[in-house]
Amino acid sequence: MSYVGPDFDPPQPRRPRRGPVTVAVAALVPGALLGWLVYEAVGGSGDGGGAGNTAVRTSAASTTSAPPRTSPGDGSDAKEPSASPAPSRTPSASAPAASGPLKGKVVVIDPGHNPGNFQHAAEINRTVDIGTNRKECDTTGTSTDSGYTEAEFTLDVAHRLRTLLRQQGATVRLTQDGDRPYGPCVDERARIGNQAGADAVVSIHADGSAAGNRGFHVILPGSVHAGAADTRPIVASSRALGERVAGTFVRVTGSAPSNYVGGGTGLVTRKDLGGLNLSTVPKVFIECGNMRDSKDAALLTSGAWRQKAAQGISEGIVSFLRG
């Protein structure tokens, strides 16, 4: 998730072309190590493990027009239908769920950013209350060097994840489906999950850190009690959700936990994100990889890998909801 502004870092310059250790954590570590071994076997960890600080950046000047929407660089995408916006609805609603082990469960998927944010600088730069302070409504997100945007990535993975969860019987809602001109703001994203009475919420992102910083990480809400924010009732359940998602993401994708945040666990706790601070239901963010690193970008732009990412997230949610 390129955290620009409220919950995200500013995008990098574009090229002209375009608590106590729990048993659950202990169980996660072997899985993470296994994922790391697979990761090393298929390409290694990149150029060193210098810790970056790009996960928290100040807001950058917004672009007035959207960047060119380039197709992903993986040839396997050639026959895949494009992820076109659904008809207008707010929030994006789910079709009736199928019968399955998650029947009766509600999952909200929060695709980070919005493809239209580039054209609405004034709207997304206005600040909203996140409990601890005020931050920008939303941000543009980051992109790969070839111009594949984070907003495109998050919607694609969200669509794949929605299909998988519906097959398990869950009722699935998206906070946005490319069906609104910009946003929603981070406070509204939290409110959509809360009002849905979601059993689990996952916000999907890709990071915009420095080249050489690789791997995924899951962001958990810290204990916040300030203003409109009170995460104390959801800290434990959100951690349980995050641990399940991290563990299955390693196994299914073969990706390693981040080499620049999280100390190799794939888990990071933060108190500065409005989407987490204002949530009253179990919620986590997942940074699926670093768009600014060429090796991670090769994965993020692959349709086959994005399907694995969706599968890994789905299996973690299913595991959490089934206990």
Tab-separated table of N, CA, C and O in Angstrom, residues 202-268:
chain	number	residue	atom	x	y	z
A	202	VAL	N	-10.677	-7.064	5.235
A	202	VAL	CA	-9.283	-7.051	4.781
A	202	VAL	C	-9.120	-5.932	3.767
A	202	VAL	O	-9.862	-5.858	2.781
A	203	SER	N	-8.165	-5.048	4.018
A	203	SER	CA	-7.845	-3.947	3.113
A	203	SER	C	-6.616	-4.354	2.296
A	203	SER	O	-5.582	-4.713	2.866
A	204	ILE	N	-6.751	-4.316	0.977
A	204	ILE	CA	-5.711	-4.825	0.082
A	204	ILE	C	-4.875	-3.675	-0.471
A	204	ILE	O	-5.409	-2.685	-0.967
A	205	HIS	N	-3.554	-3.845	-0.412
A	205	HIS	CA	-2.631	-2.817	-0.873
A	205	HIS	C	-1.372	-3.444	-1.456
A	205	HIS	O	-1.152	-4.650	-1.368
A	206	ALA	N	-0.538	-2.588	-2.041
A	206	ALA	CA	0.830	-2.936	-2.433
A	206	ALA	C	1.686	-1.741	-2.056
A	206	ALA	O	1.257	-0.595	-2.190
A	207	ASP	N	2.886	-1.975	-1.585
A	207	ASP	CA	3.705	-0.913	-1.015
A	207	ASP	C	4.477	-0.140	-2.093
A	207	ASP	O	4.579	-0.579	-3.241
A	208	GLY	N	5.023	1.002	-1.685
A	208	GLY	CA	5.839	1.831	-2.574
A	208	GLY	C	7.161	2.144	-1.924
A	208	GLY	O	7.574	3.298	-1.882
A	209	SER	N	7.829	1.124	-1.426
A	209	SER	CA	9.094	1.296	-0.731
A	209	SER	C	10.255	1.315	-1.731
A	209	SER	O	10.054	1.264	-2.946
A	210	ALA	N	11.471	1.357	-1.204
A	210	ALA	CA	12.651	1.446	-2.066
A	210	ALA	C	12.947	0.111	-2.744
A	210	ALA	O	12.611	-0.961	-2.229
A	211	ALA	N	13.577	0.182	-3.889
A	211	ALA	CA	14.013	-1.027	-4.588
A	211	ALA	C	14.922	-1.845	-3.678
A	211	ALA	O	15.742	-1.289	-2.947
A	212	GLY	N	14.772	-3.160	-3.708
A	212	GLY	CA	15.525	-4.039	-2.819
A	212	GLY	C	14.729	-4.428	-1.598
A	212	GLY	O	15.017	-5.452	-0.968
A	213	ASN	N	13.716	-3.632	-1.248
A	213	ASN	CA	12.797	-3.996	-0.172
A	213	ASN	C	11.722	-4.886	-0.771
A	213	ASN	O	11.007	-4.485	-1.683
A	214	ARG	N	11.621	-6.113	-0.249
A	214	ARG	CA	10.750	-7.108	-0.874
A	214	ARG	C	9.871	-7.796	0.163
A	214	ARG	O	10.097	-7.724	1.354
A	215	GLY	N	8.858	-8.471	-0.341
A	215	GLY	CA	8.011	-9.299	0.502
A	215	GLY	C	6.733	-8.604	0.942
A	215	GLY	O	6.519	-7.423	0.704
A	216	PHE	N	5.869	-9.372	1.628
A	216	PHE	CA	4.571	-8.875	2.070
A	216	PHE	C	4.586	-8.616	3.568
A	216	PHE	O	5.432	-9.126	4.302
A	217	HIS	N	3.634	-7.822	4.033
A	217	HIS	CA	3.394	-7.730	5.466
A	217	HIS	C	1.938	-7.408	5.726
A	217	HIS	O	1.257	-6.785	4.905
A	218	VAL	N	1.455	-7.883	6.856
A	218	VAL	CA	0.080	-7.665	7.289
A	218	VAL	C	0.111	-6.662	8.433
A	218	VAL	O	0.880	-6.816	9.382
A	219	ILE	N	-0.707	-5.627	8.320
A	219	ILE	CA	-0.733	-4.566	9.325
A	219	ILE	C	-1.907	-4.769	10.264
A	219	ILE	O	-3.055	-4.906	9.826
A	220	LEU	N	-1.614	-4.798	11.553
A	220	LEU	CA	-2.603	-5.029	12.600
A	220	LEU	C	-2.888	-3.725	13.339
A	220	LEU	O	-1.997	-2.887	13.486
A	221	PRO	N	-4.111	-3.538	13.839
A	221	PRO	CA	-4.392	-2.330	14.620
A	221	PRO	C	-3.749	-2.401	16.001
A	221	PRO	O	-3.813	-3.430	16.682
A	222	GLY	N	-3.118	-1.298	16.403
A	222	GLY	CA	-2.637	-1.196	17.770
A	222	GLY	C	-3.784	-0.778	18.673
A	222	GLY	O	-4.871	-0.450	18.209
A	223	SER	N	-3.552	-0.784	19.970
A	223	SER	CA	-4.584	-0.381	20.918
A	223	SER	C	-4.671	1.139	20.954
A	223	SER	O	-3.747	1.814	21.405
A	224	VAL	N	-5.778	1.660	20.444
A	224	VAL	CA	-5.998	3.105	20.360
A	224	VAL	C	-7.304	3.445	21.063
A	224	VAL	O	-8.333	2.796	20.836
A	225	HIS	N	-7.264	4.441	21.932
A	225	HIS	CA	-8.477	4.939	22.585
A	225	HIS	C	-8.359	6.448	22.646
A	225	HIS	O	-7.805	7.013	23.582
A	226	ALA	N	-8.857	7.096	21.592
A	226	ALA	CA	-8.735	8.551	21.486
A	226	ALA	C	-9.803	9.065	20.540
A	226	ALA	O	-9.987	8.530	19.444
A	227	GLY	N	-10.504	10.100	20.953
A	227	GLY	CA	-11.524	10.677	20.104
A	227	GLY	C	-12.537	9.642	19.670
A	227	GLY	O	-13.094	8.901	20.482
A	228	ALA	N	-12.757	9.554	18.365
A	228	ALA	CA	-13.727	8.608	17.819
A	228	ALA	C	-13.177	7.193	17.701
A	228	ALA	O	-13.898	6.275	17.308
A	229	ALA	N	-11.912	7.010	18.022
A	229	ALA	CA	-11.273	5.703	17.843
A	229	ALA	C	-11.183	4.928	19.149
A	229	ALA	O	-10.761	5.462	20.176
A	230	ASP	N	-11.575	3.664	19.102
A	230	ASP	CA	-11.387	2.745	20.229
A	230	ASP	C	-11.234	1.337	19.667
A	230	ASP	O	-12.200	0.632	19.402
A	231	THR	N	-9.986	0.949	19.461
A	231	THR	CA	-9.715	-0.364	18.866
A	231	THR	C	-9.585	-1.469	19.907
A	231	THR	O	-9.402	-2.634	19.535
A	232	ARG	N	-9.663	-1.120	21.181
A	232	ARG	CA	-9.411	-2.126	22.223
A	232	ARG	C	-10.240	-3.390	22.066
A	232	ARG	O	-9.700	-4.502	22.244
A	233	PRO	N	-11.525	-3.301	21.696
A	233	PRO	CA	-12.306	-4.534	21.570
A	233	PRO	C	-11.903	-5.417	20.387
A	233	PRO	O	-12.269	-6.594	20.356
A	234	ILE	N	-11.167	-4.868	19.404
A	234	ILE	CA	-10.867	-5.670	18.206
A	234	ILE	C	-9.386	-6.007	18.046
A	234	ILE	O	-9.013	-6.663	17.069
A	235	VAL	N	-8.557	-5.583	18.968
A	235	VAL	CA	-7.111	-5.827	18.821
A	235	VAL	C	-6.812	-7.326	18.763
A	235	VAL	O	-6.089	-7.795	17.865
A	236	ALA	N	-7.349	-8.090	19.681
A	236	ALA	CA	-7.046	-9.531	19.732
A	236	ALA	C	-7.600	-10.258	18.513
A	236	ALA	O	-6.906	-11.083	17.897
A	237	SER	N	-8.847	-9.979	18.155
A	237	SER	CA	-9.449	-10.682	17.018
A	237	SER	C	-8.778	-10.276	15.706
A	237	SER	O	-8.600	-11.119	14.807
A	238	SER	N	-8.386	-9.022	15.590
A	238	SER	CA	-7.696	-8.580	14.376
A	238	SER	C	-6.322	-9.252	14.264
A	238	SER	O	-5.890	-9.635	13.168
A	239	ARG	N	-5.642	-9.408	15.390
A	239	ARG	CA	-4.362	-10.112	15.370
A	239	ARG	C	-4.549	-11.558	14.922
A	239	ARG	O	-3.778	-12.082	14.104
A	240	ALA	N	-5.595	-12.201	15.430
A	240	ALA	CA	-5.860	-13.587	15.029
A	240	ALA	C	-6.120	-13.661	13.521
A	240	ALA	O	-5.615	-14.562	12.831
A	241	LEU	N	-6.894	-12.716	13.002
A	241	LEU	CA	-7.150	-12.671	11.560
A	241	LEU	C	-5.851	-12.456	10.798
A	241	LEU	O	-5.564	-13.157	9.813
A	242	GLY	N	-5.047	-11.495	11.238
A	242	GLY	CA	-3.795	-11.195	10.545
A	242	GLY	C	-2.822	-12.353	10.546
A	242	GLY	O	-2.140	-12.605	9.538
A	243	GLU	N	-2.737	-13.058	11.657
A	243	GLU	CA	-1.830	-14.205	11.731
A	243	GLU	C	-2.255	-15.305	10.762
A	243	GLU	O	-1.412	-15.930	10.104
A	244	ARG	N	-3.572	-15.544	10.674
A	244	ARG	CA	-4.054	-16.571	9.742
A	244	ARG	C	-3.764	-16.159	8.300
A	244	ARG	O	-3.304	-16.986	7.494
A	245	VAL	N	-4.037	-14.905	7.972
A	245	VAL	CA	-3.802	-14.436	6.602
A	245	VAL	C	-2.319	-14.492	6.250
A	245	VAL	O	-1.942	-14.951	5.167
A	246	ALA	N	-1.455	-14.051	7.159
A	246	ALA	CA	-0.015	-14.086	6.891
A	246	ALA	C	0.472	-15.512	6.670
A	246	ALA	O	1.255	-15.783	5.750
A	247	GLY	N	0.013	-16.423	7.513
A	247	GLY	CA	0.455	-17.816	7.405
A	247	GLY	C	0.045	-18.460	6.099
A	247	GLY	O	0.844	-19.151	5.445
A	248	THR	N	-1.203	-18.244	5.671
A	248	THR	CA	-1.651	-18.859	4.421
A	248	THR	C	-1.079	-18.138	3.206
A	248	THR	O	-0.833	-18.768	2.169
A	249	PHE	N	-0.820	-16.844	3.323
A	249	PHE	CA	-0.239	-16.095	2.205
A	249	PHE	C	1.166	-16.621	1.896
A	249	PHE	O	1.531	-16.809	0.734
A	250	VAL	N	1.948	-16.875	2.920
A	250	VAL	CA	3.276	-17.467	2.735
A	250	VAL	C	3.163	-18.794	2.000
A	250	VAL	O	3.861	-19.055	1.008
A	251	ARG	N	2.276	-19.643	2.491
A	251	ARG	CA	2.178	-21.000	1.953
A	251	ARG	C	1.692	-21.020	0.512
A	251	ARG	O	2.240	-21.741	-0.325
A	252	VAL	N	0.671	-20.232	0.205
A	252	VAL	CA	0.064	-20.299	-1.122
A	252	VAL	C	0.885	-19.559	-2.175
A	252	VAL	O	1.048	-20.038	-3.294
A	253	THR	N	1.413	-18.384	-1.839
A	253	THR	CA	2.132	-17.584	-2.846
A	253	THR	C	3.610	-17.917	-2.935
A	253	THR	O	4.245	-17.669	-3.956
A	254	GLY	N	4.187	-18.470	-1.871
A	254	GLY	CA	5.627	-18.692	-1.846
A	254	GLY	C	6.415	-17.432	-1.577
A	254	GLY	O	7.640	-17.446	-1.569
A	255	SER	N	5.712	-16.308	-1.360
A	255	SER	CA	6.398	-15.047	-1.064
A	255	SER	C	6.899	-15.035	0.374
A	255	SER	O	6.306	-15.654	1.254
A	256	ALA	N	7.961	-14.290	0.590
A	256	ALA	CA	8.534	-14.197	1.932
A	256	ALA	C	7.934	-13.031	2.693
A	256	ALA	O	7.480	-12.053	2.101
A	257	PRO	N	7.956	-13.111	4.016
A	257	PRO	CA	7.608	-11.925	4.804
A	257	PRO	C	8.561	-10.786	4.482
A	257	PRO	O	9.698	-11.012	4.066
A	258	SER	N	8.117	-9.581	4.668
A	258	SER	CA	8.893	-8.383	4.353
A	258	SER	C	10.300	-8.427	4.934
A	258	SER	O	10.500	-8.836	6.082
A	259	ASN	N	11.272	-7.983	4.141
A	259	ASN	CA	12.642	-7.908	4.631
A	259	ASN	C	12.981	-6.504	5.137
A	259	ASN	O	14.134	-6.220	5.441
A	260	TYR	N	11.976	-5.613	5.231
A	260	TYR	CA	12.272	-4.246	5.662
A	260	TYR	C	11.390	-3.751	6.803
A	260	TYR	O	11.681	-2.729	7.406
A	261	VAL	N	10.297	-4.434	7.107
A	261	VAL	CA	9.492	-4.136	8.299
A	261	VAL	C	8.988	-5.450	8.882
A	261	VAL	O	8.890	-6.455	8.179
A	262	GLY	N	8.704	-5.457	10.172
A	262	GLY	CA	8.112	-6.642	10.785
A	262	GLY	C	9.084	-7.656	11.334
A	262	GLY	O	8.660	-8.676	11.881
A	263	GLY	N	10.383	-7.418	11.187
A	263	GLY	CA	11.363	-8.337	11.756
A	263	GLY	C	11.253	-9.761	11.255
A	263	GLY	O	11.564	-10.712	11.970
A	264	GLY	N	10.801	-9.941	10.005
A	264	GLY	CA	10.710	-11.276	9.421
A	264	GLY	C	9.446	-12.025	9.771
A	264	GLY	O	9.253	-13.150	9.310
A	265	THR	N	8.561	-11.421	10.566
A	265	THR	CA	7.321	-12.120	10.962
A	265	THR	C	6.202	-11.920	9.957
A	265	THR	O	5.223	-12.660	9.952
A	266	GLY	N	6.303	-10.877	9.127
A	266	GLY	CA	5.212	-10.554	8.224
A	266	GLY	C	4.085	-9.811	8.912
A	266	GLY	O	3.036	-9.592	8.316
A	267	LEU	N	4.281	-9.403	10.164
A	267	LEU	CA	3.253	-8.718	10.944
A	267	LEU	C	3.784	-7.383	11.455
A	267	LEU	O	4.900	-7.309	11.967
A	268	VAL	N	2.985	-6.333	11.298
A	268	VAL	CA	3.354	-4.995	11.758
A	268	VAL	C	2.146	-4.389	12.466
A	268	VAL	O	1.021	-4.480	11.961
